[in-house]
Amino acid sequence: MKTELSFAPLAAIQTELLAVLAADAQTSQESGAKPQPVLLSADPVLQAAANAVLSNGEFKAAANEILLLHAPAGLAARRLLLVGLGKQSKINLNSLRNAAGAAIRFLKPRAIRELTLVLPESNPQILPHAASVRTAVEGAFIGDFDPDTYRSDRRDQSIQSLTLAAPAAADRAALQTACAEGVIVGESQNFARTLVNEPGNKLTPTILGQRAAQMAAEVGLHCEVHSTEKLHELNMGAFWSVAQGSAEPPALIVLRYEPQGVADGPVLHPTGKDPSAEAPLLGLVGKGITFDSGGISIKPSDNMDKMKYDMAGGAAMLGAMRAIALLKPRVRVLGIVCAAENMPSGTAQKPGDLQTAMPLAPGKPGKTIEIINTDAEGRLVLADGLTYARQLGATHLIDAATLTGACVVALGMINAGAFANNDQTWAQFETALAVSGEKFWRLPLGDEYADMIKSDIGDIKNTGGRWGGAITAAEFLHAFAEDTPWIHLDIAGVAWVEDSKPYIAKGPSGVAVRSILEWVRSF
Ligand code: BES
Ligand code: MN
Ligand code: ZN
């Protein structure tokens, strides 16, 4: 999708379709009367063109409501699209992201290939211009995605051109930057979604490694993809225990981003404060199970097909690394994806087996893990991934994984679960969430939960029983992150959109790419 800005007068813009936003106005407290929806453009020609449907109640400006008008009087545009933002008092950048996506998704099946979206003019505090441009572009790219790679009836319905119409007086350079940023973020999220959509036979660990390497070459990231030999060399006994049952070899994907002028050792912190602090190295670790059958503790066949998306955490890390490479924050970042297939076979690990995780330092002992359930495999691959990130010098860790069904039980498919062993790091992540607009809900950690995964025969066991399953899984990871500031994202419930929304297709969501990116940029 070609994306650009226009500063021309709205009425003069020649386009297939001009989209303008409207808000559902608040009922007057004195009279109780319901005023007509408010068009978020002061342009008198636009106001006149939309007035009839705003005043007669045909268009109520509910969130993502859409009304198409043909041949609008006084406008050079062939069509005028009204897009609702919902209740005026509730409008924020998320409403705009969704509305932009809803406009795109309205056009896609209708053979309209270009649109011009009018930037909202009122509410400069709630919808600042630059942030609005970035967010609207993100939303447009998110809306443009459909998981139709393998559909032979696919008629490349992507939107060809998106123009954002901004006031002539706007800070043009700032808006251009914001627009370019929106494209990078939207495309990176869609890159992750494309990977998550791939079936298990089309995206083995090896192929995921190839896709990562190809992306890295395109955006200028350093990339290494290792397999079985390296797992043995590093004594990654937990990661290997999952991979050993599959005919497909595992892939240990390691990406590195080095900002220019930020060397190892003490440097001036980007904010100018704390010059004595060591340059942070952020470790991003993703679960990349390309198919999770459960292994010997095999899953029921209902919905087992869904377990092709068990690499969504790894894909989120790859998407975030792509955006990082292009947006160039001033912080070093390491991206690790632990990719394997969890299969039952004669070589598969068994319940009751004892595994030894990777040691933090070579020669030191690794933690011993009693395998209770081979279906709790994500924490096993992540244990070694987190340890490897720490061994490579990560000062801060974030992991993302479709880790537990228990998290879905706790939070449904609305919020993803989040855990942190450090309140300051969590506060920083929360600030990132305000920009990303993604919903993560912090769940607790605690020693009593850690006690639930103590093993009789080893240091730790890989499941803690039925209750608090998302938390005991997080405590398992905590045992490997230890005191390194760490955030764990359990995206099991939100990595796949089960019901399409006006602004997003059913299928992979690409969740966590934006939040991880913003967290990285906050260093
Ligand atoms: N990949 C699953 C978790 C999952 C469930 C992801 C639903 C997406 C949707 C994970 O590997 C798993 O199987 N977890 C088990 C853990 C249990 C055996 C302790 C679970 O949640 O049932
Ligand atoms: Mn599993
Ligand atoms: Zn899994």
Coordinates of C-alpha atoms and ligand atoms in Angstrom, one line a residue:
M1 CA 0.0 0.0 0.0
K2 CA 1.5 3.3 -1.2
T3 CA 1.1 5.8 1.7
E4 CA 1.5 9.5 1.4
L5 CA 0.3 12.9 2.8
S6 CA -1.6 15.6 1.1
F7 CA -1.9 19.2 2.3
A8 CA -4.3 20.3 -0.5
P9 CA -7.8 21.7 0.3
L10 CA -10.2 18.8 0.9
A11 CA -12.8 19.8 -1.7
A12 CA -10.1 19.8 -4.4
I13 CA -8.7 16.4 -3.7
Q14 CA -9.3 14.0 -6.6
T15 CA -9.7 10.5 -5.2
E16 CA -11.9 7.5 -5.6
L17 CA -13.0 8.0 -2.0
L18 CA -12.6 10.6 0.7
A19 CA -13.1 9.2 4.2
V20 CA -14.0 11.5 7.1
L21 CA -14.4 10.8 10.7
A22 CA -17.4 11.7 12.9
A23 CA -18.1 11.4 16.6
D24 CA -21.2 10.5 18.5
A25 CA -22.0 13.7 20.3
Q26 CA -22.9 13.8 24.0
T27 CA -26.5 14.3 25.0
S28 CA -27.0 17.7 26.4
Q29 CA -27.3 17.6 30.2
E30 CA -29.8 20.5 30.5
S31 CA -32.2 19.8 27.7
G32 CA -31.6 16.0 27.4
A33 CA -31.6 16.5 23.6
K34 CA -29.4 14.3 21.5
P35 CA -27.4 16.5 19.1
Q36 CA -26.4 15.2 15.7
P37 CA -23.0 13.6 15.3
V38 CA -20.0 15.9 15.0
L39 CA -17.9 15.7 11.8
L40 CA -14.2 15.9 12.7
S41 CA -13.5 18.4 9.9
A42 CA -14.4 22.0 9.8
D43 CA -14.3 22.1 6.0
P44 CA -17.6 23.8 5.0
V45 CA -17.9 21.8 1.7
L46 CA -17.5 18.5 3.6
Q47 CA -19.9 19.7 6.3
A48 CA -22.5 20.5 3.7
A49 CA -22.0 17.1 1.9
A50 CA -22.5 15.1 5.1
N51 CA -25.1 17.2 6.8
A52 CA -28.2 15.4 5.5
V53 CA -27.2 12.0 6.9
L54 CA -25.9 13.5 10.1
S55 CA -29.1 15.4 10.8
N56 CA -31.6 12.8 9.8
G57 CA -30.2 10.0 12.0
E58 CA -29.2 7.8 9.1
F59 CA -25.6 7.9 10.4
K60 CA -25.0 7.8 14.2
A61 CA -21.2 7.7 14.3
A62 CA -21.1 4.6 16.5
A63 CA -17.6 3.1 16.7
N64 CA -16.6 1.8 13.3
E65 CA -20.0 2.5 11.8
I66 CA -19.7 3.3 8.1
L67 CA -21.9 5.1 5.5
L68 CA -20.9 5.5 1.9
L69 CA -22.2 8.5 -0.2
H70 CA -21.7 8.7 -3.9
A71 CA -20.9 11.7 -6.0
P72 CA -20.8 14.2 -3.1
A73 CA -21.8 17.7 -4.1
G74 CA -19.0 20.2 -4.2
L75 CA -16.2 17.7 -3.8
A76 CA -13.7 16.5 -6.4
A77 CA -13.8 13.0 -4.7
R78 CA -16.0 10.4 -6.4
R79 CA -17.3 9.1 -3.0
L80 CA -17.5 10.3 0.6
L81 CA -17.2 7.7 3.4
L82 CA -18.3 8.6 6.9
V83 CA -16.6 6.6 9.6
G84 CA -17.8 6.6 13.2
L85 CA -15.4 7.0 16.1
G86 CA -18.0 6.3 18.8
K87 CA -18.9 8.3 21.8
Q88 CA -17.1 11.6 21.9
S89 CA -16.1 11.3 25.5
K90 CA -14.4 7.9 24.9
I91 CA -12.5 8.8 21.7
N92 CA -8.7 8.1 21.8
L93 CA -6.0 7.1 19.4
N94 CA -7.3 3.5 19.5
S95 CA -10.7 4.6 18.2
L96 CA -8.8 6.2 15.3
R97 CA -6.6 3.1 14.6
N98 CA -9.7 1.0 14.5
A99 CA -11.7 3.4 12.4
A100 CA -8.9 3.6 9.8
G101 CA -8.9 -0.2 9.7
A102 CA -12.6 -0.3 9.4
A103 CA -12.6 2.1 6.4
I104 CA -10.0 -0.1 4.6
R105 CA -11.9 -3.3 5.3
F106 CA -15.1 -1.7 4.0
L107 CA -13.3 -0.9 0.7
K108 CA -11.4 -4.2 0.2
P109 CA -14.3 -6.3 -1.1
R110 CA -15.8 -3.4 -3.1
A111 CA -13.0 -3.0 -5.7
I112 CA -12.2 0.4 -4.5
R113 CA -8.4 0.6 -4.5
E114 CA -7.5 4.0 -3.1
L115 CA -8.7 6.3 -0.4
T116 CA -7.9 9.6 1.2
L117 CA -8.5 9.8 4.9
V118 CA -9.1 13.3 6.4
L119 CA -7.1 13.7 9.6
P120 CA -9.4 14.6 12.4
E121 CA -9.2 18.4 13.0
S122 CA -10.9 18.9 16.4
N123 CA -9.6 17.5 19.7
P124 CA -5.9 18.3 19.2
Q125 CA -5.2 17.1 22.8
I126 CA -6.9 13.8 22.3
L127 CA -5.8 13.2 18.7
P128 CA -2.6 15.1 18.2
H129 CA -1.7 15.4 14.5
A130 CA 1.5 13.4 14.3
A131 CA 0.3 10.6 16.6
S132 CA -3.0 10.5 14.6
V133 CA -1.1 10.1 11.3
R134 CA 1.0 7.3 12.7
T135 CA -1.9 5.6 14.3
A136 CA -4.2 5.9 11.3
V137 CA -1.5 4.5 9.1
E138 CA -1.0 1.5 11.5
G139 CA -4.7 0.9 11.5
A140 CA -4.9 1.0 7.7
F141 CA -2.2 -1.6 7.4
I142 CA -3.7 -3.8 10.0
G143 CA -7.1 -3.6 8.2
D144 CA -5.5 -4.3 4.9
F145 CA -4.3 -7.7 6.0
D146 CA -6.2 -10.9 5.1
P147 CA -4.9 -14.4 5.8
D148 CA -5.5 -15.5 2.2
T149 CA -2.0 -16.6 1.1
Y150 CA -3.2 -20.0 0.1
R151 CA -6.7 -19.1 -1.3
S152 CA -6.9 -19.6 -5.0
D153 CA -9.9 -17.3 -5.2
R154 CA -7.7 -14.5 -3.8
R155 CA -8.0 -11.6 -6.1
D156 CA -5.3 -9.4 -4.6
Q157 CA -7.8 -7.1 -2.9
S158 CA -5.2 -5.1 -1.1
I159 CA -5.6 -1.3 -1.1
Q160 CA -3.1 0.3 -3.5
S161 CA -2.9 3.8 -2.2
L162 CA -3.7 5.6 1.1
T163 CA -3.4 9.3 1.4
L164 CA -3.8 11.2 4.6
A165 CA -5.2 14.7 4.2
A166 CA -3.7 17.1 6.7
P167 CA -4.3 20.8 7.2
A168 CA -2.0 23.1 5.1
A169 CA -0.7 24.7 8.3
A170 CA 0.5 21.4 9.9
D171 CA 4.1 20.7 10.7
R172 CA 4.8 18.8 7.5
A173 CA 8.2 17.3 8.5
A174 CA 6.7 15.9 11.7
L175 CA 3.8 14.3 9.9
Q176 CA 6.0 12.8 7.2
T177 CA 8.1 11.1 10.0
A178 CA 4.9 9.9 11.7
C179 CA 3.6 8.5 8.4
A180 CA 6.8 6.7 7.7
E181 CA 6.8 5.3 11.2
G182 CA 3.2 4.1 10.8
V183 CA 4.1 2.2 7.7
I184 CA 7.0 0.5 9.4
V185 CA 5.0 -0.5 12.4
G186 CA 2.0 -1.7 10.4
E187 CA 4.1 -3.7 7.9
S188 CA 6.1 -5.2 10.8
Q189 CA 2.9 -6.3 12.5
N190 CA 1.7 -7.8 9.3
F191 CA 5.0 -9.6 8.8
A192 CA 4.4 -11.3 12.1
R193 CA 0.8 -12.1 11.1
T194 CA 1.9 -13.7 7.8
L195 CA 4.3 -16.0 9.7
V196 CA 1.6 -16.9 12.3
N197 CA -0.8 -17.8 9.5
E198 CA 1.5 -20.3 8.0
P199 CA 0.5 -23.9 8.5
G200 CA 2.9 -26.3 10.3
N201 CA 3.9 -28.1 7.1
K202 CA 4.7 -24.8 5.4
L203 CA 6.6 -23.3 8.3
T204 CA 8.8 -25.8 10.0
P205 CA 11.4 -24.5 12.4
T206 CA 14.0 -24.6 9.6
I207 CA 11.8 -22.5 7.3
L208 CA 11.0 -20.0 10.1
G209 CA 14.8 -19.6 10.5
Q210 CA 15.0 -19.0 6.7
R211 CA 12.3 -16.4 6.9
A212 CA 14.0 -14.7 9.8
A213 CA 17.3 -14.6 8.0
Q214 CA 15.7 -13.2 4.8
M215 CA 14.0 -10.5 6.8
A216 CA 17.2 -9.7 8.6
A217 CA 19.1 -9.3 5.4
E218 CA 16.4 -7.0 4.0
V219 CA 16.5 -4.6 7.0
G220 CA 20.1 -4.9 8.0
L221 CA 20.0 -7.0 11.1
H222 CA 22.7 -9.5 12.1
C223 CA 21.3 -13.0 12.1
E224 CA 22.4 -16.5 12.9
V225 CA 20.3 -19.6 12.7
H226 CA 21.5 -22.6 14.6
S227 CA 20.2 -26.1 14.9
T228 CA 20.7 -29.4 16.8
E229 CA 24.5 -29.3 17.1
K230 CA 24.4 -25.8 18.7
L231 CA 21.7 -26.9 21.1
H232 CA 23.9 -29.7 22.3
E233 CA 27.0 -27.5 22.4
L234 CA 25.2 -25.0 24.6
N235 CA 23.7 -27.8 26.7
M236 CA 20.2 -26.6 26.0
G237 CA 18.6 -29.7 27.5
A238 CA 15.2 -28.1 28.0
F239 CA 14.9 -26.8 24.4
W240 CA 16.2 -30.1 23.0
S241 CA 13.8 -32.2 25.1
V242 CA 10.9 -30.6 23.0
A243 CA 12.7 -30.9 19.7
Q244 CA 13.9 -34.5 20.2
G245 CA 10.5 -36.0 19.3
S246 CA 10.2 -34.5 15.9
A247 CA 11.7 -35.4 12.5
E248 CA 12.1 -31.6 11.9
P249 CA 15.3 -30.2 13.4
P250 CA 14.9 -27.2 15.8
A251 CA 16.0 -23.7 15.0
L252 CA 17.7 -21.3 17.4
I253 CA 17.3 -17.9 15.7
V254 CA 19.5 -15.1 17.0
L255 CA 19.1 -11.6 15.7
R256 CA 21.2 -8.6 16.8
Y257 CA 20.5 -4.9 16.5
E258 CA 23.4 -2.5 17.2
P259 CA 22.6 1.2 17.2
Q260 CA 25.2 3.4 15.7
G261 CA 27.4 5.0 18.4
V262 CA 26.3 2.9 21.3
A263 CA 29.2 0.7 22.3
D264 CA 29.5 -1.8 25.1
G265 CA 30.2 -0.3 28.5
P266 CA 29.3 3.0 30.0
V267 CA 27.7 5.5 27.6
L268 CA 25.5 8.5 28.1
H269 CA 21.9 7.3 28.5
P270 CA 19.7 8.5 25.6
T271 CA 17.7 10.6 28.0
G272 CA 20.9 12.4 29.1
K273 CA 20.5 11.1 32.6
D274 CA 22.4 8.4 34.4
P275 CA 25.7 8.5 32.5
S276 CA 27.2 5.9 34.8
A277 CA 24.8 3.2 33.8
E278 CA 26.0 0.4 31.6
A279 CA 24.5 0.4 28.1
P280 CA 21.5 -1.8 28.4
L281 CA 21.2 -4.9 26.2
L282 CA 17.5 -5.9 25.7
G283 CA 16.9 -9.6 25.2
L284 CA 13.7 -10.4 23.3
V285 CA 12.8 -14.1 23.6
G286 CA 10.0 -15.7 21.6
K287 CA 8.3 -19.2 21.8
G288 CA 8.5 -20.6 18.3
I289 CA 6.6 -23.9 18.4
T290 CA 5.6 -24.3 14.8
F291 CA 3.2 -27.0 15.8
D292 CA 2.2 -28.2 19.2
S293 CA 0.6 -31.6 19.2
G294 CA 1.2 -31.9 22.9
G295 CA 3.8 -34.6 22.4
I296 CA 3.3 -37.9 24.3
S297 CA 0.8 -36.0 26.5
I298 CA -1.1 -35.5 23.2
K299 CA -3.8 -33.0 22.9
P300 CA -7.4 -33.8 22.0
S301 CA -8.0 -33.6 18.2
D302 CA -10.6 -30.8 18.5
N303 CA -8.9 -27.6 17.7
M304 CA -5.5 -29.2 17.5
D305 CA -5.1 -27.5 14.0
K306 CA -5.0 -24.2 15.8
M307 CA -1.6 -25.2 17.3
K308 CA 0.1 -24.0 14.2
Y309 CA 0.0 -20.6 15.8
D310 CA 2.0 -21.7 18.7
M311 CA 4.9 -19.7 17.3
A312 CA 3.1 -16.4 17.6
G313 CA 5.4 -15.2 20.4
G314 CA 8.4 -15.9 18.2
A315 CA 6.8 -14.2 15.2
A316 CA 6.1 -11.1 17.4
M317 CA 9.7 -10.9 18.3
L318 CA 10.7 -11.1 14.6
G319 CA 8.1 -8.4 13.8
A320 CA 9.4 -6.2 16.6
M321 CA 13.1 -6.8 15.5
R322 CA 12.1 -5.8 11.9
A323 CA 10.6 -2.5 13.2
I324 CA 13.5 -1.9 15.5
A325 CA 16.0 -2.3 12.6
L326 CA 14.1 0.3 10.6
L327 CA 13.3 2.8 13.3
K328 CA 16.8 2.6 14.8
P329 CA 16.3 3.3 18.6
R330 CA 19.5 4.0 20.5
V331 CA 19.7 0.8 22.4
R332 CA 21.2 -2.6 21.7
V333 CA 18.7 -5.4 21.2
L334 CA 19.1 -9.2 21.0
G335 CA 16.2 -11.2 19.5
I336 CA 16.0 -15.0 20.2
V337 CA 13.4 -17.3 18.8
C338 CA 13.4 -20.9 20.0
A339 CA 11.7 -22.9 17.2
A340 CA 10.8 -26.5 17.4
E341 CA 7.9 -28.9 16.7
N342 CA 6.3 -30.7 19.7
M343 CA 5.6 -34.2 18.5
P344 CA 4.9 -37.7 19.9
S345 CA 7.3 -40.3 18.5
G346 CA 9.7 -43.1 19.6
T347 CA 12.3 -40.4 20.3
A348 CA 9.9 -38.0 22.1
Q349 CA 10.4 -37.2 25.7
K350 CA 8.0 -38.9 28.2
P351 CA 6.2 -37.8 31.3
G352 CA 8.5 -38.5 34.2
D353 CA 11.7 -37.8 32.2
L354 CA 14.3 -35.6 33.8
Q355 CA 16.0 -32.9 31.8
T356 CA 18.8 -30.6 32.5
A357 CA 18.4 -27.0 31.4
M358 CA 21.2 -24.8 29.9
P359 CA 23.6 -23.5 32.6
L360 CA 24.0 -19.8 32.9
A361 CA 27.7 -20.1 32.6
P362 CA 29.5 -22.9 30.7
G363 CA 30.7 -25.6 33.2
K364 CA 28.1 -24.6 35.8
P365 CA 25.2 -27.0 36.5
G366 CA 22.0 -26.3 34.8
K367 CA 18.6 -26.6 36.6
T368 CA 17.1 -30.1 36.5
I369 CA 13.5 -30.3 35.3
E370 CA 11.0 -33.1 35.9
I371 CA 8.7 -33.4 33.0
I372 CA 5.1 -33.9 34.2
N373 CA 3.4 -33.1 31.0
T374 CA 5.0 -32.9 27.6
D375 CA 2.4 -30.4 26.5
A376 CA 3.9 -27.8 28.8
E377 CA 6.7 -27.4 26.2
G378 CA 6.7 -23.6 25.7
R379 CA 8.3 -23.0 29.1
L380 CA 11.0 -25.6 28.3
V381 CA 12.2 -23.9 25.1
L382 CA 11.9 -20.5 26.7
A383 CA 13.9 -21.5 29.8
D384 CA 17.0 -22.1 27.6
G385 CA 16.2 -19.1 25.4
L386 CA 16.1 -16.8 28.5
T387 CA 19.3 -18.3 29.8
Y388 CA 21.0 -17.9 26.5
A389 CA 20.0 -14.2 26.3
R390 CA 21.4 -13.7 29.8
Q391 CA 24.6 -15.5 28.9
L392 CA 25.0 -13.2 25.9
G393 CA 24.7 -10.3 28.3
A394 CA 21.1 -9.2 28.3
T395 CA 20.4 -6.7 31.0
H396 CA 16.6 -6.7 30.5
L397 CA 14.4 -9.5 29.2
I398 CA 11.0 -9.7 27.6
D399 CA 9.4 -12.9 26.4
A400 CA 6.2 -13.6 24.5
A401 CA 4.5 -16.9 24.2
T402 CA 1.2 -18.6 23.5
L403 CA 2.0 -20.3 26.8
T404 CA -1.1 -21.4 28.7
G405 CA -4.8 -22.2 28.2
A406 CA -5.2 -21.1 31.8
C407 CA -4.4 -17.5 30.8
V408 CA -7.3 -17.7 28.3
V409 CA -9.5 -18.9 31.1
A410 CA -8.4 -16.0 33.3
L411 CA -8.6 -13.2 30.9
G412 CA -10.6 -14.4 27.9
M413 CA -9.7 -13.3 24.4
I414 CA -9.6 -9.6 25.3
N415 CA -6.5 -9.0 27.5
A416 CA -3.3 -10.9 27.2
G417 CA -1.5 -11.8 30.5
A418 CA 1.6 -10.1 31.6
F419 CA 4.1 -10.7 34.4
A420 CA 7.1 -8.8 35.7
N421 CA 9.7 -9.4 38.4
N422 CA 10.5 -5.7 38.5
D423 CA 8.1 -2.8 39.1
Q424 CA 10.2 -0.2 37.3
T425 CA 10.4 -2.4 34.2
W426 CA 6.7 -3.0 34.4
A427 CA 6.0 0.8 34.7
Q428 CA 8.1 1.3 31.6
F429 CA 6.1 -1.4 29.8
E430 CA 2.8 0.2 30.9
T431 CA 3.9 3.5 29.3
A432 CA 4.6 1.6 26.1
L433 CA 1.1 0.1 26.3
A434 CA -0.4 3.6 26.3
V435 CA 1.3 4.2 22.8
S436 CA 0.7 0.7 21.4
G437 CA -3.0 0.5 22.5
E438 CA -2.6 -3.2 23.1
K439 CA -4.3 -4.8 26.1
F440 CA -2.1 -6.6 28.6
W441 CA -3.2 -7.2 32.2
R442 CA -0.6 -7.8 34.9
L443 CA -1.0 -11.0 36.9
P444 CA 0.9 -11.8 40.1
L445 CA 4.0 -13.8 40.7
G446 CA 4.9 -15.1 44.2
D447 CA 6.9 -17.6 46.2
E448 CA 3.8 -19.6 47.0
Y449 CA 3.2 -20.1 43.3
A450 CA 6.9 -21.0 42.8
D451 CA 6.4 -23.6 45.6
M452 CA 3.8 -25.3 43.4
I453 CA 6.4 -26.3 40.8
K454 CA 9.0 -27.7 43.2
S455 CA 9.9 -31.2 42.1
D456 CA 10.6 -34.2 44.4
I457 CA 13.3 -35.6 42.2
G458 CA 14.7 -32.4 40.6
D459 CA 14.9 -28.7 41.0
I460 CA 11.6 -27.8 39.3
K461 CA 8.7 -29.5 37.5
N462 CA 7.2 -28.3 34.3
T463 CA 3.5 -28.1 35.5
G464 CA 2.0 -27.0 38.8
G465 CA -1.4 -28.6 38.6
R466 CA -4.7 -27.2 37.6
W467 CA -5.1 -23.9 39.5
G468 CA -3.3 -20.7 38.6
G469 CA -1.8 -22.4 35.5
A470 CA -0.7 -19.1 33.8
I471 CA 1.1 -18.0 37.0
T472 CA 2.9 -21.3 37.7
A473 CA 4.0 -21.2 34.0
A474 CA 5.3 -17.7 34.6
E475 CA 7.1 -18.8 37.8
F476 CA 8.8 -21.5 35.8
L477 CA 10.2 -18.9 33.5
H478 CA 11.0 -16.7 36.5
A479 CA 13.3 -19.5 37.7
F480 CA 15.4 -18.9 34.6
A481 CA 15.1 -15.1 34.3
E482 CA 16.0 -14.9 38.1
D483 CA 16.8 -11.3 39.1
T484 CA 17.4 -9.9 35.6
P485 CA 14.5 -7.4 35.0
W486 CA 12.0 -9.4 33.0
I487 CA 8.6 -9.2 31.5
H488 CA 6.6 -12.2 30.4
L489 CA 3.7 -11.9 27.9
D490 CA 1.2 -14.8 27.7
I491 CA -0.6 -14.2 24.4
A492 CA -2.4 -17.5 24.1
G493 CA -5.9 -15.9 24.1
V494 CA -5.2 -13.0 21.8
A495 CA -2.7 -14.2 19.2
W496 CA -5.6 -15.5 17.0
V497 CA -8.7 -13.4 16.3
E498 CA -11.6 -15.8 16.5
D499 CA -14.3 -13.5 15.3
S500 CA -13.5 -10.9 12.7
K501 CA -14.0 -7.3 13.7
P502 CA -14.8 -4.4 11.3
Y503 CA -11.1 -3.4 11.6
I504 CA -9.3 -6.7 11.7
A505 CA -9.7 -10.0 9.9
K506 CA -10.3 -13.3 11.6
G507 CA -6.9 -15.0 12.0
P508 CA -3.5 -14.0 13.3
S509 CA -3.5 -10.7 15.2
G510 CA 0.2 -9.8 15.4
V511 CA -0.3 -8.9 19.0
A512 CA 2.7 -7.7 21.1
V513 CA 4.8 -6.4 18.1
R514 CA 3.8 -2.8 18.8
S515 CA 4.1 -3.1 22.6
I516 CA 7.5 -4.7 22.5
L517 CA 8.7 -2.1 20.0
E518 CA 7.5 0.8 22.2
W519 CA 9.1 -0.7 25.2
V520 CA 12.4 -1.0 23.4
R521 CA 12.1 2.6 22.2
S522 CA 11.6 3.8 25.7
F523 CA 15.2 2.9 26.7
Ligands
BES1 N1 0.4 -23.9 23.3 C1 -0.3 -24.3 24.5 C2 -1.1 -23.2 25.1 C3 -2.2 -22.7 24.3 C4 -3.5 -23.0 24.6 C5 -2.0 -21.7 23.3 C6 -4.6 -22.5 23.9 C7 -3.1 -21.2 22.6 C8 -4.4 -21.6 22.9 C9 0.7 -24.8 25.5 O1 1.9 -25.4 25.0 C10 0.0 -25.8 26.3 O2 -0.3 -26.9 25.8 N2 -0.2 -25.6 27.6 C11 -0.8 -26.4 28.5 C12 -0.1 -26.5 29.8 C13 -0.5 -27.6 30.7 C14 -0.1 -28.9 30.1 C15 0.1 -27.3 32.0 C16 -2.3 -25.9 28.7 O3 -2.4 -24.7 28.8 O4 -3.2 -26.7 28.8
MN2 MN 1.7 -27.5 24.7
ZN3 ZN 2.4 -24.8 23.2

